[in-house]
Structure formats: structure tokens, C-alpha cells
Coordinates of C-alpha atoms and ligand atoms in Angstrom, one line a residue:
M610 CA 0.0 0.0 0.0
R611 CA 1.2 3.5 -0.8
D612 CA 1.8 6.0 1.9
R613 CA -0.8 8.3 0.3
D614 CA -3.5 5.6 0.7
L615 CA -2.6 5.3 4.4
F616 CA -3.0 9.1 4.8
T617 CA -6.3 9.1 3.0
L618 CA -7.6 6.3 5.1
R619 CA -6.6 8.0 8.3
L620 CA -8.1 11.3 7.1
A621 CA -11.3 9.6 6.2
H622 CA -11.4 7.9 9.6
R623 CA -10.9 11.1 11.6
F624 CA -12.4 13.7 9.3
D625 CA -15.6 14.2 11.2
Q626 CA -13.7 14.6 14.4
L627 CA -11.6 17.3 12.8
Y628 CA -14.4 19.0 10.9
E629 CA -17.0 19.1 13.7
A630 CA -14.5 20.7 16.1
L631 CA -13.1 23.2 13.7
Q632 CA -16.5 24.1 12.5
A633 CA -17.7 24.7 16.1
V634 CA -14.9 27.3 16.6
Y635 CA -14.3 28.8 13.2
G636 CA -17.4 27.8 11.2
T637 CA -19.0 31.2 11.0
R638 CA -15.9 32.8 9.3
A639 CA -16.1 33.5 5.6
D640 CA -12.7 31.8 5.1
F641 CA -13.6 28.6 7.0
D642 CA -13.2 26.3 4.0
A643 CA -9.8 27.8 3.3
V644 CA -8.7 27.3 6.9
L645 CA -9.8 23.7 6.8
Q646 CA -8.0 23.1 3.6
R647 CA -4.8 24.7 4.9
V648 CA -5.0 22.4 8.0
I649 CA -5.3 19.4 5.8
V650 CA -2.5 20.4 3.5
R651 CA -0.3 20.9 6.6
L652 CA -1.1 17.4 7.8
A653 CA -0.4 15.9 4.4
E654 CA 2.9 17.7 4.2
A655 CA 3.8 16.4 7.7
H656 CA 2.8 12.9 6.7
V657 CA 5.0 13.0 3.6
A658 CA 8.0 14.3 5.6
R659 CA 7.5 11.7 8.4
P660 CA 10.8 9.6 8.8
E661 CA 10.5 5.9 8.2
P662 CA 11.0 4.6 11.7
L663 CA 8.1 6.9 12.9
R664 CA 5.9 5.6 10.1
L665 CA 6.4 2.2 11.5
L666 CA 5.6 3.4 15.0
D667 CA 2.4 4.9 13.6
I668 CA 1.3 1.6 12.3
E669 CA 2.3 -0.1 15.5
R670 CA 0.1 2.4 17.4
D671 CA -2.7 2.1 14.9
L672 CA -2.8 -1.5 15.9
S673 CA -2.2 -0.9 19.6
P674 CA -3.9 2.4 20.5
G675 CA -3.9 1.6 24.2
W676 CA -0.1 1.5 24.4
F677 CA 0.0 4.2 27.1
Q678 CA -2.7 2.4 29.2
K679 CA -0.6 -0.7 29.7
E680 CA 0.1 -2.1 33.1
S681 CA 3.8 -2.1 32.1
M682 CA 3.8 1.6 31.4
L683 CA 5.6 3.9 33.9
G684 CA 6.3 7.6 33.5
Y685 CA 9.2 9.6 34.7
V686 CA 9.2 13.4 34.8
A687 CA 12.3 15.6 35.0
Y688 CA 13.9 18.9 34.2
V689 CA 16.6 18.3 31.6
E690 CA 19.0 20.7 33.4
R691 CA 18.3 19.0 36.8
F692 CA 18.6 15.4 35.4
G693 CA 21.1 15.7 32.5
P694 CA 22.2 18.4 32.9
D695 CA 21.8 18.6 29.1
L696 CA 20.3 16.4 26.4
T697 CA 23.5 14.4 25.9
G698 CA 23.6 13.8 29.7
V699 CA 20.0 12.6 29.6
T700 CA 20.9 10.1 26.9
E701 CA 23.6 8.8 29.2
Q702 CA 21.1 8.2 32.0
L703 CA 18.9 5.8 30.0
D704 CA 20.1 2.7 31.9
Y705 CA 18.9 4.3 35.1
L706 CA 15.4 4.8 33.6
D707 CA 15.5 1.2 32.2
E708 CA 16.3 -0.1 35.7
L709 CA 13.0 1.5 36.9
G710 CA 11.1 0.2 33.8
V711 CA 10.3 3.6 32.5
G712 CA 8.3 3.7 29.3
Y713 CA 7.4 7.4 29.1
L714 CA 9.8 10.3 29.8
H715 CA 8.5 13.8 30.3
L716 CA 11.3 16.3 29.9
M717 CA 10.7 19.9 31.0
K718 CA 12.3 23.1 30.0
L719 CA 13.4 21.6 26.8
M720 CA 12.3 23.9 24.1
H721 CA 13.8 27.4 23.9
A722 CA 12.4 29.6 26.7
R723 CA 13.1 33.3 27.4
A724 CA 16.3 34.1 29.4
G725 CA 16.0 34.9 33.1
E726 CA 12.7 34.3 34.7
N727 CA 10.7 32.0 32.5
D728 CA 8.2 30.2 34.8
G729 CA 10.2 27.0 34.8
G730 CA 10.5 27.0 31.0
Y731 CA 6.8 27.8 30.3
A732 CA 7.6 31.1 28.5
I733 CA 8.6 29.9 25.1
V734 CA 10.4 32.0 22.5
D735 CA 10.8 29.1 19.9
Y736 CA 8.3 26.2 20.0
T737 CA 10.4 23.9 17.8
G738 CA 13.9 25.0 18.8
V739 CA 15.8 23.2 21.6
D740 CA 17.1 25.5 24.4
P741 CA 20.7 26.2 23.3
A742 CA 22.0 25.6 26.8
L743 CA 20.7 22.0 26.6
G744 CA 21.7 21.0 23.1
T745 CA 20.7 21.1 19.5
T746 CA 17.9 19.7 17.4
E747 CA 20.3 16.9 16.4
D748 CA 20.7 16.1 20.1
L749 CA 17.0 15.9 20.5
V750 CA 16.6 13.6 17.5
A751 CA 19.4 11.4 18.9
L752 CA 17.7 11.3 22.2
C753 CA 14.4 10.4 20.7
D754 CA 16.0 7.6 18.6
A755 CA 17.8 6.3 21.7
L756 CA 14.6 6.4 23.7
R757 CA 12.5 4.8 21.0
S758 CA 15.0 1.9 20.7
R759 CA 14.4 1.2 24.4
G760 CA 10.6 1.6 24.1
I761 CA 10.5 4.9 25.9
A762 CA 8.2 7.6 24.6
L763 CA 9.4 11.2 24.9
C764 CA 6.8 13.6 26.2
V765 CA 7.4 17.3 25.6
D766 CA 5.4 20.4 26.7
L767 CA 3.3 22.3 24.2
V768 CA 2.5 25.5 25.9
L769 CA -0.8 26.3 24.3
N770 CA -2.1 29.2 26.3
H771 CA 0.7 31.6 26.0
C772 CA 4.2 32.3 24.6
A773 CA 7.0 34.6 25.9
Q774 CA 6.8 38.3 25.3
E775 CA 10.1 37.8 23.4
H776 CA 8.6 35.3 21.0
P777 CA 8.9 36.7 17.4
W778 CA 5.0 36.7 17.2
A779 CA 4.8 38.9 20.3
L780 CA 7.7 41.2 19.3
A781 CA 6.0 41.8 15.9
A782 CA 2.6 42.3 17.6
S783 CA 4.1 44.8 20.1
A784 CA 5.8 46.7 17.2
G785 CA 2.4 47.1 15.6
D786 CA 2.3 44.4 13.0
A787 CA -1.5 43.9 12.4
R788 CA -1.1 40.2 11.4
Y789 CA 0.6 39.3 14.7
R790 CA -1.5 41.7 16.8
D791 CA -4.3 39.3 16.2
Y792 CA -2.3 36.4 17.7
F793 CA -2.8 38.0 21.1
H794 CA -5.4 39.9 23.1
F795 CA -4.6 43.6 22.9
F796 CA -6.6 46.3 24.5
P797 CA -6.1 50.1 23.9
D798 CA -7.3 50.9 27.5
R799 CA -8.5 49.4 30.7
T800 CA -12.2 49.3 29.7
L801 CA -12.4 45.6 28.6
P802 CA -9.6 44.4 30.9
D803 CA -11.5 45.8 33.9
A804 CA -14.8 44.2 32.7
Y805 CA -13.0 40.8 32.3
E806 CA -11.3 41.2 35.6
A807 CA -14.6 41.3 37.4
T808 CA -14.9 37.6 37.1
L809 CA -11.4 36.4 36.6
P810 CA -9.4 34.6 39.3
E811 CA -5.6 35.1 39.7
V812 CA -3.3 32.2 39.2
F813 CA -0.2 33.8 40.8
P814 CA -1.7 36.5 43.1
D815 CA 1.6 36.9 44.9
F816 CA 4.0 37.6 42.2
A817 CA 1.7 38.2 39.2
P818 CA -1.5 39.9 40.4
G819 CA -4.1 40.7 37.7
N820 CA -4.6 39.2 34.3
F821 CA -3.4 42.0 32.1
T822 CA -0.1 43.7 31.6
F823 CA 0.7 47.1 30.1
D824 CA 3.0 46.8 27.1
E825 CA 5.1 50.0 26.9
T826 CA 6.1 49.5 23.3
S827 CA 2.6 49.3 21.9
G828 CA 0.9 51.3 24.6
H829 CA -1.7 48.6 24.9
W830 CA -2.8 46.2 27.6
V831 CA -2.1 42.5 26.9
W832 CA -3.8 39.5 28.4
T833 CA -1.3 37.7 30.6
T834 CA -3.1 35.1 32.8
F835 CA 0.2 33.9 34.3
N836 CA 3.3 36.1 34.5
R837 CA 3.6 39.5 32.9
Y838 CA 6.0 38.0 30.3
Q839 CA 3.7 35.2 29.2
W840 CA 1.3 36.6 26.6
D841 CA -2.0 34.7 26.1
L842 CA -2.6 33.5 22.6
N843 CA -5.8 34.4 20.8
W844 CA -7.2 31.1 19.7
S845 CA -10.2 32.7 18.1
N846 CA -7.7 33.5 15.3
P847 CA -7.3 30.4 13.2
E848 CA -3.8 31.5 12.3
V849 CA -2.8 30.6 15.9
F850 CA -4.4 27.1 15.4
L851 CA -2.5 26.7 12.1
E852 CA 0.8 27.7 13.7
I853 CA 0.4 25.2 16.5
V854 CA -0.5 22.4 14.1
Q855 CA 2.8 23.2 12.3
V856 CA 4.7 23.1 15.6
M857 CA 3.1 19.7 16.6
M858 CA 3.9 18.2 13.2
T859 CA 7.5 19.4 13.4
L860 CA 8.1 18.1 16.9
A861 CA 6.3 14.8 16.1
N862 CA 8.6 14.3 13.1
L863 CA 11.6 14.8 15.3
G864 CA 10.4 11.9 17.4
V865 CA 8.3 13.4 20.2
E866 CA 5.6 10.9 21.1
V867 CA 3.5 12.6 23.7
F868 CA 2.4 16.3 23.9
R869 CA 1.7 17.6 27.3
L870 CA -0.8 20.4 26.5
D871 CA 0.0 23.0 29.1
A872 CA -2.5 25.2 30.9
V873 CA -5.3 24.3 28.4
A874 CA -8.1 25.4 30.6
F875 CA -7.3 29.0 29.9
M876 CA -7.2 28.9 26.1
W877 CA -10.6 30.5 25.5
K878 CA -11.8 33.8 26.9
R879 CA -15.4 34.8 27.6
M880 CA -16.7 37.9 29.2
G881 CA -18.6 37.4 32.4
T882 CA -17.0 34.0 33.2
D883 CA -13.7 32.9 34.7
S884 CA -12.5 32.2 31.2
Q885 CA -11.6 28.6 32.0
N886 CA -12.9 25.3 30.6
Q887 CA -15.0 27.1 27.9
E888 CA -16.7 24.9 25.3
E889 CA -14.3 26.1 22.6
V890 CA -11.3 24.7 24.5
Y891 CA -12.7 21.2 24.1
D892 CA -13.3 21.7 20.4
L893 CA -9.8 23.1 19.9
L894 CA -8.3 20.2 21.7
Q895 CA -10.4 17.7 19.8
A896 CA -9.3 19.3 16.5
L897 CA -5.6 19.2 17.6
R898 CA -6.1 15.5 18.6
A899 CA -7.6 14.7 15.2
C900 CA -4.6 16.4 13.5
S901 CA -2.1 14.1 15.4
A902 CA -4.3 11.1 14.8
I903 CA -4.4 11.7 11.0
A904 CA -0.8 12.7 10.3
T905 CA 1.3 11.3 13.2
P906 CA -0.9 8.6 14.8
A907 CA 1.9 7.5 17.1
V908 CA 1.4 10.7 19.1
A909 CA -0.7 10.9 22.2
H910 CA -2.0 14.0 23.9
K911 CA -2.0 14.7 27.6
A912 CA -4.1 17.6 28.9
E913 CA -2.8 19.6 31.8
A914 CA -6.0 20.9 33.4
I915 CA -6.0 21.3 37.2
V916 CA -9.7 21.8 37.5
S917 CA -12.8 20.4 39.2
P918 CA -13.8 16.8 38.3
D919 CA -16.8 17.8 36.2
D920 CA -14.7 20.1 34.1
L921 CA -11.8 17.7 34.1
I922 CA -13.7 14.8 32.7
R923 CA -14.5 16.9 29.6
Y924 CA -10.9 16.8 28.7
F925 CA -11.4 13.2 27.9
G926 CA -14.5 14.2 25.9
V927 CA -18.1 13.7 27.1
G928 CA -21.2 13.4 24.9
K929 CA -20.4 14.0 21.2
R930 CA -16.8 14.4 22.1
H931 CA -16.5 11.1 24.0
G932 CA -13.0 9.8 23.9
K933 CA -11.9 12.4 21.3
V934 CA -10.3 15.2 23.2
A935 CA -7.2 14.1 25.2
N936 CA -5.7 10.6 25.8
I937 CA -4.2 11.4 29.2
A938 CA -5.0 13.9 31.9
Y939 CA -3.6 14.5 35.4
H940 CA -5.7 13.0 38.3
N941 CA -5.2 16.0 40.5
S942 CA -7.9 14.9 43.0
L943 CA -6.2 11.5 43.6
M944 CA -3.0 13.4 44.4
V945 CA -4.7 15.9 46.8
Q946 CA -6.7 13.1 48.5
Y947 CA -3.5 11.1 49.1
W948 CA -2.0 14.0 51.0
S949 CA -5.3 14.8 52.8
S950 CA -5.8 11.2 54.0
L951 CA -2.2 11.0 55.1
A952 CA -2.4 14.2 57.2
S953 CA -5.7 13.3 58.8
G954 CA -5.3 9.5 59.0
D955 CA -8.8 9.4 57.8
T956 CA -9.9 8.2 54.3
T957 CA -13.6 9.1 54.6
L958 CA -13.3 12.2 52.4
M959 CA -11.0 10.5 49.9
T960 CA -13.4 7.6 49.6
H961 CA -16.4 9.9 49.1
A962 CA -14.7 12.3 46.7
L963 CA -13.2 9.6 44.5
A964 CA -16.3 7.4 44.5
E965 CA -18.3 10.3 43.2
F966 CA -15.8 10.9 40.4
P967 CA -17.4 10.7 36.9
R968 CA -16.7 7.7 34.7
T969 CA -14.1 7.9 31.9
P970 CA -14.0 6.5 28.4
D971 CA -12.1 3.2 28.3
S972 CA -9.6 4.6 25.7
I973 CA -7.9 7.0 28.2
A974 CA -5.5 7.0 31.1
W975 CA -5.3 9.1 34.2
G976 CA -1.9 10.4 34.8
T977 CA -1.5 9.4 38.5
Y978 CA 1.0 11.2 40.6
I979 CA 2.1 12.1 44.1
R980 CA 4.2 15.1 43.2
C981 CA 5.0 17.1 40.1
H982 CA 7.0 20.2 39.4
D983 CA 4.2 22.5 40.5
D984 CA 2.7 23.4 43.9
I985 CA -0.2 21.5 45.5
G986 CA -3.5 23.4 45.6
W987 CA -6.0 22.0 48.0
A988 CA -8.7 21.1 45.5
I989 CA -11.2 19.8 48.0
A990 CA -14.7 20.6 47.0
D991 CA -16.9 22.2 49.7
D992 CA -19.7 19.8 48.8
D993 CA -17.5 16.7 49.3
A994 CA -16.3 18.0 52.6
T995 CA -19.8 18.8 53.8
A996 CA -21.0 15.4 52.7
V997 CA -18.6 13.8 55.2
G998 CA -19.1 16.3 58.0
L999 CA -16.1 18.5 57.4
N1000 CA -15.9 22.2 56.7
G1001 CA -14.1 22.6 53.4
Q1002 CA -12.3 25.8 54.3
A1003 CA -11.2 24.5 57.7
H1004 CA -9.9 21.3 56.2
R1005 CA -7.9 23.2 53.5
V1006 CA -6.4 25.4 56.3
F1007 CA -5.5 22.3 58.2
L1008 CA -3.8 20.8 55.2
S1009 CA -1.8 23.9 54.5
D1010 CA -0.8 24.1 58.2
W1011 CA 0.1 20.4 58.3
Y1012 CA 2.3 20.5 55.2
A1013 CA 3.9 23.7 56.1
G1014 CA 4.9 21.9 59.4
L1015 CA 2.8 24.4 61.5
F1016 CA 0.4 21.8 62.9
P1017 CA 1.4 20.0 66.1
G1018 CA 2.7 16.5 65.3
S1019 CA 3.5 17.3 61.6
D1020 CA 6.9 16.3 60.3
A1021 CA 6.3 18.0 57.0
L1022 CA 8.8 20.6 55.7
G1023 CA 6.8 22.3 52.9
G1024 CA 6.6 25.9 52.0
V1025 CA 3.6 28.1 51.5
F1026 CA 3.0 29.3 48.0
Q1027 CA 0.7 32.1 46.8
Y1028 CA -1.0 33.0 50.0
N1029 CA -4.3 34.7 49.1
P1030 CA -5.6 36.8 52.0
D1031 CA -9.0 37.1 50.4
T1032 CA -9.7 33.4 50.4
N1033 CA -7.1 32.4 53.0
D1034 CA -5.9 30.0 50.3
R1035 CA -2.3 28.7 50.7
R1036 CA -0.8 26.3 48.2
I1037 CA 2.1 24.1 49.2
N1038 CA 5.5 23.4 47.8
G1039 CA 7.9 20.6 48.9
S1040 CA 9.4 17.4 47.6
F1041 CA 7.7 14.0 48.3
A1042 CA 10.3 13.3 51.0
A1043 CA 9.9 16.7 52.6
L1044 CA 6.1 16.5 52.7
A1045 CA 5.9 12.9 53.8
G1046 CA 8.2 13.5 56.8
L1047 CA 11.3 11.7 55.6
Q1048 CA 13.5 14.7 55.3
A1049 CA 12.7 15.9 58.9
A1050 CA 13.2 12.3 60.3
R1051 CA 16.5 12.0 58.6
E1052 CA 17.6 15.4 59.8
R1053 CA 16.8 14.3 63.4
G1054 CA 18.4 10.9 62.8
D1055 CA 15.1 9.4 64.1
E1056 CA 15.2 5.8 62.8
A1057 CA 11.6 4.9 63.8
A1058 CA 10.3 8.0 62.0
I1059 CA 12.4 7.2 59.0
D1060 CA 10.9 3.7 58.8
L1061 CA 7.4 5.1 58.9
A1062 CA 8.1 7.8 56.4
I1063 CA 9.5 5.2 53.9
E1064 CA 6.3 3.2 54.4
R1065 CA 4.2 6.3 53.8
M1066 CA 6.1 7.0 50.5
L1067 CA 5.8 3.4 49.4
L1068 CA 2.0 3.6 50.1
G1069 CA 1.9 6.6 47.8
N1070 CA 3.8 4.9 45.1
A1071 CA 1.7 1.8 45.4
L1072 CA -1.4 3.9 45.1
I1073 CA -0.4 5.7 41.9
C1074 CA 0.8 2.4 40.4
G1075 CA -2.3 0.6 41.6
F1076 CA -5.0 3.1 40.6
G1077 CA -5.3 2.0 37.0
G1078 CA -3.7 4.9 35.2
L1079 CA -0.3 6.0 33.9
P1080 CA 1.9 6.5 37.0
L1081 CA 4.1 9.5 36.8
L1082 CA 7.2 9.6 39.0
Y1083 CA 8.8 12.9 39.7
M1084 CA 12.6 12.9 39.4
G1085 CA 14.3 12.2 42.7
D1086 CA 11.2 11.0 44.5
E1087 CA 12.3 7.4 43.8
I1088 CA 15.3 8.0 46.1
G1089 CA 13.6 10.5 48.5
L1090 CA 15.5 13.7 47.6
P1091 CA 14.9 16.4 50.1
N1092 CA 13.9 20.0 49.2
D1093 CA 16.6 22.0 47.5
A1094 CA 18.2 24.1 50.2
H1095 CA 19.8 26.4 47.6
W1096 CA 16.8 27.2 45.4
Q1097 CA 16.8 30.9 46.1
E1098 CA 20.4 31.3 45.0
D1099 CA 19.6 31.5 41.3
P1100 CA 18.1 35.0 40.7
A1101 CA 15.9 33.6 38.0
H1102 CA 14.3 31.2 40.5
A1103 CA 14.4 33.3 43.7
G1104 CA 10.9 34.7 43.3
D1105 CA 9.2 31.3 42.7
S1106 CA 9.4 28.8 45.6
R1107 CA 8.3 25.9 43.4
W1108 CA 12.0 25.6 42.8
M1109 CA 12.2 24.3 46.3
H1110 CA 11.0 20.9 45.0
R1111 CA 13.0 20.9 41.8
P1112 CA 16.4 19.8 43.1
M1113 CA 19.3 18.7 41.0
M1114 CA 19.6 14.9 40.7
D1115 CA 21.9 13.7 43.4
R1116 CA 24.0 11.1 41.7
A1117 CA 25.8 10.0 45.0
A1118 CA 22.4 9.4 46.6
A1119 CA 21.3 7.5 43.5
Q1120 CA 24.3 5.3 43.7
R1121 CA 23.1 4.2 47.2
R1122 CA 20.0 2.7 45.6
H1123 CA 21.7 -0.7 45.5
D1124 CA 22.5 -0.6 49.1
P1125 CA 19.6 -2.3 50.9
S1126 CA 20.4 -0.7 54.2
S1127 CA 20.3 2.8 52.9
V1128 CA 17.1 5.0 52.7
E1129 CA 17.6 5.3 49.0
G1130 CA 17.9 1.6 48.6
R1131 CA 14.8 0.9 50.6
L1132 CA 12.8 3.4 48.7
F1133 CA 14.1 2.3 45.3
D1134 CA 13.8 -1.3 45.9
G1135 CA 10.3 -0.9 47.3
L1136 CA 9.3 1.0 44.2
L1137 CA 10.8 -1.7 42.0
Q1138 CA 8.8 -4.3 43.7
I1139 CA 5.6 -2.3 43.1
V1140 CA 6.5 -1.7 39.4
T1141 CA 7.5 -5.3 38.9
A1142 CA 4.2 -6.6 40.4
R1143 CA 2.2 -4.2 38.4
R1144 CA 3.7 -5.4 35.1
T1145 CA 2.2 -8.8 35.6
T1146 CA -1.2 -7.5 36.9
P1147 CA -3.5 -7.0 33.9
Q1148 CA -6.2 -5.7 36.1
L1149 CA -4.2 -2.5 36.4
N1150 CA -4.3 -1.7 32.7
A1151 CA -5.9 1.8 32.6
R1152 CA -8.7 0.7 30.3
Y1153 CA -10.4 -1.2 33.0
D1154 CA -12.7 0.7 35.4
T1155 CA -11.5 1.6 38.9
D1156 CA -14.4 1.5 41.5
V1157 CA -14.0 3.0 44.9
L1158 CA -15.6 0.7 47.5
R1159 CA -17.4 2.4 50.3
T1160 CA -16.4 -0.1 53.0
G1161 CA -17.3 2.2 55.9
H1162 CA -13.7 1.8 57.2
P1163 CA -12.4 5.3 57.9
R1164 CA -8.7 4.5 57.8
L1165 CA -8.5 2.3 54.7
F1166 CA -8.9 3.3 51.0
T1167 CA -10.3 0.4 49.0
I1168 CA -10.7 0.1 45.3
A1169 CA -11.8 -2.6 42.9
H1170 CA -10.5 -3.2 39.4
R1171 CA -12.9 -5.5 37.6
H1172 CA -11.3 -7.6 34.9
P1173 CA -12.2 -10.8 32.9
L1174 CA -9.5 -12.6 34.8
G1175 CA -11.1 -11.7 38.1
T1176 CA -11.4 -8.6 40.3
L1177 CA -8.4 -7.1 42.0
I1178 CA -8.9 -5.2 45.2
G1179 CA -6.5 -2.5 46.2
V1180 CA -6.4 -1.8 50.0
Y1181 CA -4.3 1.1 51.4
N1182 CA -3.9 1.8 55.1
F1183 CA -3.4 5.5 55.6
T1184 CA -2.3 5.2 59.3
A1185 CA 0.7 4.2 61.3
G1186 CA -1.5 1.8 63.2
T1187 CA -2.7 -1.7 62.4
Q1188 CA -6.2 -1.9 60.8
W1189 CA -8.6 -4.8 60.0
L1190 CA -10.7 -5.1 57.0
R1191 CA -13.8 -7.3 57.0
A1192 CA -13.2 -10.3 54.7
G1193 CA -16.8 -10.0 53.5
V1194 CA -15.8 -6.8 51.6
L1195 CA -13.4 -9.0 49.6
A1196 CA -15.7 -12.0 49.3
D1197 CA -18.4 -9.8 47.9
E1198 CA -16.1 -9.1 45.0
G1199 CA -15.2 -12.8 44.5
V1200 CA -11.9 -12.6 46.5
H1201 CA -12.3 -15.5 48.9
R1202 CA -8.7 -16.5 49.4
P1203 CA -6.9 -13.1 49.3
L1204 CA -3.5 -13.4 47.5
D1205 CA -1.5 -10.1 47.7
R1206 CA 0.1 -9.7 44.3
L1207 CA 2.2 -6.9 45.7
G1208 CA 3.5 -8.7 48.7
G1209 CA 3.4 -12.1 47.0
S1210 CA 1.7 -14.0 49.8
L1211 CA -1.7 -15.2 51.0
L1212 CA -3.3 -12.9 53.6
P1213 CA -4.7 -15.0 56.5
V1214 CA -8.3 -14.4 57.3
V1215 CA -8.7 -14.4 61.1
D1216 CA -12.1 -13.9 62.7
D1217 CA -13.5 -12.9 59.4
H1218 CA -10.9 -10.1 59.0
V1219 CA -7.6 -9.5 57.2
E1220 CA -4.9 -7.5 59.0
L1221 CA -3.2 -4.5 57.5
G1222 CA 0.0 -3.2 59.1
P1223 CA 1.1 0.4 59.2
Y1224 CA 0.7 2.1 55.8
A1225 CA 0.1 -1.4 54.3
R1226 CA -0.8 -1.6 50.6
C1227 CA -2.1 -4.8 49.1
W1228 CA -3.3 -5.8 45.7
L1229 CA -5.6 -8.7 46.4
V1230 CA -6.9 -11.3 44.0
D1231 CA -8.6 -14.6 44.6
A1232 CA -5.9 -17.2 45.0
S1233 CA -7.9 -19.9 43.3
A1234 CA -8.5 -17.8 40.2
E1235 CA -4.7 -17.3 40.0
S1236 CA -3.8 -20.9 39.8
Ligands
GLC45 C1 1.3 24.7 34.0 C2 2.7 24.3 34.4 C3 3.2 25.4 35.3 C4 3.2 26.7 34.7 C5 1.8 27.0 34.1 C6 1.9 28.2 33.1 O1 0.5 24.7 35.0 O2 2.7 23.1 34.9 O3 4.5 25.1 35.8 O4 3.5 27.7 35.6 O5 1.4 26.0 33.3 O6 2.5 27.8 31.9

């Protein structure tokens, strides 16, 4: 079959998905047909230019579209400069990633960002150019090739909501070029910005208050949701869409396999609303998704939307967009609930909130994670809190206090981020080890506290690996790196305390991972056991539903993964005490002789209960079904 036929087949298969979404956004424009045609030409050109090995990968993924859902898939997330410290250095670290069984690598601050402050790389001056400090395009291609030969997919950020004020588009717009003016949201005075502000929240109230910035050169106000130097793109202009399609095609043809679509919630603006999660955002993402599926089908899309569950679920597509928007999205609530249950030692809220979570299409995967490069915002819905007898605001205050180490009994060493006096909202920074109490315990030399903190962290890793998603490990957490004590020393970082939990990789600490008596060795080995068990546990493939069981036990979090081979029940003890789960909970799901696939042994049923030690985590299946 000729390549052209393959393209035509894929276009025919996805045309409706592309057309309907583009039509919904740009359909009323006189030039709509021309826009559609230009998009298709761009896709065809990319397809023609696609290198042979990637064409093969396209076919492989056509045959196996659920590749990122597999129980063997594990993600690793790192800053190039912190892990590498450049692209060649990353290439040299691939054995380390192989040791963990990584199949997906998200590298940050990879494309060329503005000099100085750049929001951790999210202020782009060149969407397809590698940051010169990290390497060249050739280095990127070499890395992609090396990763692909090991079965590791490279994930790169595509910053869709904004670019840097130094991006050539922004410079031209600022200088008065009418074509590029229309790439952004420019306002001659404060009338419209003030009207919008009435309903807009602030993302960085501390260091970037307001959503508009005065541009001296043009004498206009520009929409800047994040920092003053990040200019929001005007997606109502189809030229912006066409530019980004071109960027996606270029990066995909270099070998990028996953796009992390950054800050997508903010892409569309509407007066009188918070200008987040607008209908057009889902259409735009559906259209972009269709573009990849047509021209570069090996590529998956991950949406970064840290929003409420009902809005979040729409990034996977609901109704007519079912399964057509993004392939992967962050499960922010799971992350928040892990930290919440750990602090309170009570899983009632977690069980309620996650049991109420909307269902997802079976073609997607949650990105499950404990920590990432960003702060933690306490996304606890007031309704959920009320339903379990808590006050949402009071609980959020408790969590901030706990993780900032201000609450009696807390061992956490987090830092407060973006205190908002109006709402009393305080987000939290800190590495996994710092927030879970490991760092403080080590500083005190408190062996018993170290033991418990390690168990707490392994509980977290078992949870994200056992939830039925794509687990994303943040660099350094596998060996318990503490907060970076020197983060303020770099002037470009000093104003942003998220750098606290973005330490340099500590190679000496990583070397200790093979020493079973070291903390690093215990954490790393514990994680390996989890990852290894997961690989042979088909129930944990992300395509199968995860159901939260309301067992009534306030200290355990219990989930069921139903599968043709038999149900798997995940049980997680969020306390330092021993707990007992009624065996009936397991028997109701067909698990009569509970075999723990994680620990590798049968769990004795005593007096109709199974025993779970401090921070225990078990993946239980029926032993007879296994044999
Ligand atoms: C995303 C990134 C975050 C960045 C923001 C603006 O949320 O994860 O680091 O500050 O987008 O680009």
C-alpha cells in the first residue's frame, strides 16, 4: 500500500472529528473552508515528511492504540537541566530509567524559553527549537532515537495558552504588525480588561497579580493570565491554530511521542466568566487531537487541566466528544486526596470524593502522581467536605498548616506558595520526602520516624501504580531527595518557591539505591517491587474501570478493578496503626482467598478479617483464580 493511501484512510477515519470541532470554533468565518483546507495540507505535508521509523511506529500504534494504558507503562518526569544536565547527559542516563522500567519520559524546560525568569520553561520563544543551553535539534533527535530503541516515549510540553513576550510573534505584535496583533489579546485601554477582571481569578496572586499587563512598546494592555512576560494567545484567530499544528507536526517528526498540552483550561476567553474550561477549549483540543491522529498517529495528547472533576472529565470528551479530546489527563484529585488522608489519618473524604468521580472513556488513562514540578493546591470541593461532616475551608487550612509543618505533630517541611488573604488559600511546595516527613526524620536521625516515612512514601507509590492509570514519578522521589536548600540562590528562580522541590539529581544518593540498608535503597527497591508486580497484573491496565468501595472503614482506602481474569482489590492503610478489613468486603467481589500480588503472599483471614499493618498496601486477587 502506498503512503498516500494510508494518509487518505486516516483522514477519512478522523475527518468528522476534525471537521466538527473546527466548525464549532471557526465555522462562522467566511474563510472557514480555506482554513480547513490549509490544515489538511499541513497534515499531508507532515505525513510526507515523516521519517521511516516513525511511520512504522504509527502503524504499531494504529494496531495498539492503548499503548499508554498498559500495566507495564511507567512515567518519569524531569527537568533536563536537573537530570542531565543537558540532552547528551539525559541520553547517558537511560540505563537508570530502564532499571526502573520507565516507558514514558516527560522532559521539562526543553524547548527554547526566554532568558532569566521563564516560569520554569513555560515562557517559550521558539516552539520547535531546543534550548541552546541544553543541546541542538540533532541532540533531540538522537535522544528520541535512543529512547525509542528502548521503548521509551518522549513527552514534551506544548505551551498552548501563551508564549513569551520575546517570541517573534509577540515582538511583531508589540511593534504594531497587524497580522501578529491578532495572535494575542490587545486592548487600547482598561475598559475591557476591567470588565473581564470582574470575574477572573488570579493564578499567581503573589508575584503576578491581575490578568493584564501594560506593554510599553505598543501602549496597549495585553492579556497575561500567568506572568507579565507570558502573553496569552488568541485562539479565536485560526492562524494561531495553524501555527500550533505546524509546531506539533515538526516536533512529532523529530520523534516526540506525547504532547503535554500545558494550561489548556485558559485557552478561550469569555466575558462574564472565569475564562476557564470554555466549550471552545474542548473543540480546539479535539481538533488538535484529530490532527495528530491523522498525520502522526503514534502521538498521544496529555491535557494539563487542574480543574474540578466535572470540568476535568470533559478533557477526555463527554457526549459527542466522548474519547476524542485528550488521551491522558492528570488526576489532581487523587494526588490531593492522598495528602489529605495522610495528614488526617482518615480516608472518609477520599473515599467519598473519588467514589463520586465521573466515569471515563475506556480509551484514556489518568496520569496518576504524588508530586510534580508544581505546587499543590488543596482542590477539596466544599460539597464533598460537607457530605462527610467536614468544613471545606477549615480542612484546607488544616492541610496547609500540616504540610507547612505548622500543625502539632506534623513532620512536613513544605513551604507556603501564593497566600491569598481574600480566600485564605495557601498552596504548598515541597518534595515528596519533605512533605511525607522523611526529610525531617533524617535530619533528626530518628530511625523509627524514617521507617514510617518510607512506608508512607511506598504507600503513595503503590497507590499511583495501583490506581489504574499511567503513574508519573517525579525525578528524585524514587530515592527520596529532600527540598533543594539552595533554590533561592539562582536569581531567575528566587521569586518562585516551586524551585524548592525541583532539586538537582543527586548522583551520589542515586548510587546508594543498590545498598539495601540505605534509605535510597529501601525506597528504590520498594518502588521496583511495586512496578514489577504491576507489570504482571493485567487488572491495572488503565482501560479497566476503577471503582472505589465504600467499605465504611475510615482508615482504609479500598478500590476494585474488575477484569475478565477476576477482580483485583487494592487496599491502602493511611495510618501508622494496624487496621482490620472485613473479609466480607473481599468475598463480595469474589476474592475468597486473598492473595496479595504486591507482597506475594496469601493474607490470612482471622475472625473474618484481614490484618493490614502500618501504611500497608495490598493488591488482592482470589488465589484460586490465579492458579
Ligand atoms: C502549567 C505548568 C506550570 C506553569 C503554568 C503556566 O500549570 O505546569 O509550571 O507555571 O502551566 O505555563
